[in-house]
Amino acid sequence: MKLNKIFGIEEYDEAYKFANENNYLIEEIASAGQRRIFKLVEKKEPSEEEKVDSLRSRREFECFSIVNRGELWYESLTVEKYLQLKKWYQDWLDVTESKVVPEKPDWII
């Protein structure tokens, strides 16, 4: 196997292993009935917009579900934990500019 090699379904297992070992992708380039044709291609670097969209999705999943827990949860926090949470939240709000994913305080479950 090599980069840009065109192959059929019968070589797919071998190509899959090769692609994983070499950080390539398998792209389907044609399909006609039972016949499928593939090609080994390089992984493309995501665009800045794709990177920012990924950070936004990650922020929604990792951060917003925690900061939107409600008043009772917030009332149980110490001042120190509250300040840590506030900083972590602000770092998440800034992530699309900083491009640095903030480390979650270890006490947050």
XYZ file of C-alpha atoms in Angstrom:
109
model
C 0.000 0.000 0.000
C 1.009 3.588 -0.579
C -0.491 7.065 -0.574
C -2.935 7.748 -3.456
C -3.239 4.019 -4.216
C -6.600 3.140 -5.733
C -8.046 -0.177 -4.580
C -11.189 -2.220 -4.383
C -13.160 -3.658 -1.496
C -11.049 -6.830 -1.544
C -8.034 -4.805 -0.334
C -9.956 -2.712 2.171
C -8.747 -4.530 5.315
C -5.115 -4.155 4.304
C -5.639 -0.499 3.371
C -7.456 0.203 6.637
C -4.520 -1.121 8.655
C -2.038 0.824 6.519
C -4.073 4.029 6.801
C -4.237 3.787 10.594
C -0.524 3.116 10.897
C 0.384 6.055 8.646
C -2.223 8.645 9.621
C -4.004 8.473 6.240
C -7.683 8.295 5.363
C -9.609 6.040 3.024
C -11.822 7.943 0.606
C -14.476 6.261 -1.504
C -14.083 7.598 -5.031
C -16.600 5.496 -6.966
C -19.448 3.094 -6.468
C -21.265 1.158 -9.140
C -23.557 -1.563 -7.906
C -21.460 -4.056 -5.971
C -18.164 -2.483 -7.124
C -16.678 0.131 -4.796
C -13.377 1.934 -5.442
C -11.294 3.631 -2.746
C -8.154 5.732 -2.519
C -5.634 6.328 0.282
C -5.366 10.077 0.954
C -3.615 12.339 3.442
C -5.589 13.721 6.346
C -6.319 17.376 5.760
C -5.511 19.943 8.407
C -8.820 21.403 9.627
C -9.492 25.027 8.719
C -9.525 27.712 11.404
C -13.315 27.798 11.201
C -13.502 24.015 11.721
C -11.142 24.266 14.707
C -13.234 27.029 16.294
C -16.470 25.091 15.662
C -14.912 22.064 17.332
C -13.919 24.156 20.356
C -17.463 25.565 20.591
C -18.949 22.069 20.553
C -16.491 20.884 23.132
C -17.241 23.937 25.328
C -20.969 23.227 25.165
C -20.458 19.598 26.158
C -17.709 19.988 28.778
C -18.518 23.351 30.326
C -22.106 24.483 29.917
C -23.541 21.285 31.377
C -21.639 22.072 34.576
C -22.143 25.816 34.912
C -25.882 25.423 34.290
C -26.426 23.066 37.237
C -28.590 25.409 39.274
C -28.751 27.440 42.427
C -28.603 24.563 44.928
C -25.341 23.299 43.466
C -23.798 26.771 43.503
C -24.832 27.289 47.140
C -22.855 24.182 48.109
C -19.566 25.581 46.743
C -16.904 27.133 48.919
C -15.643 30.581 47.933
C -12.421 28.991 46.669
C -14.298 26.498 44.485
C -16.619 29.218 43.213
C -13.640 31.348 42.135
C -12.012 28.352 40.433
C -15.266 27.597 38.617
C -15.658 31.218 37.562
C -12.116 31.319 36.127
C -12.582 27.975 34.340
C -15.853 29.213 32.857
C -14.270 32.455 31.658
C -11.391 30.475 30.119
C -13.982 28.404 28.229
C -15.726 31.570 27.034
C -12.352 32.784 25.725
C -11.411 29.461 24.093
C -12.324 30.540 20.555
C -9.727 33.303 20.829
C -7.079 31.595 22.967
C -7.420 28.170 21.291
C -6.394 26.677 24.649
C -8.765 24.178 26.250
C -8.900 24.965 29.973
C -8.126 22.261 32.481
C -11.151 21.347 34.553
C -10.703 21.747 38.319
C -10.245 18.274 39.761
C -13.174 18.605 42.166
C -15.732 19.029 39.359
C -17.468 15.750 38.591
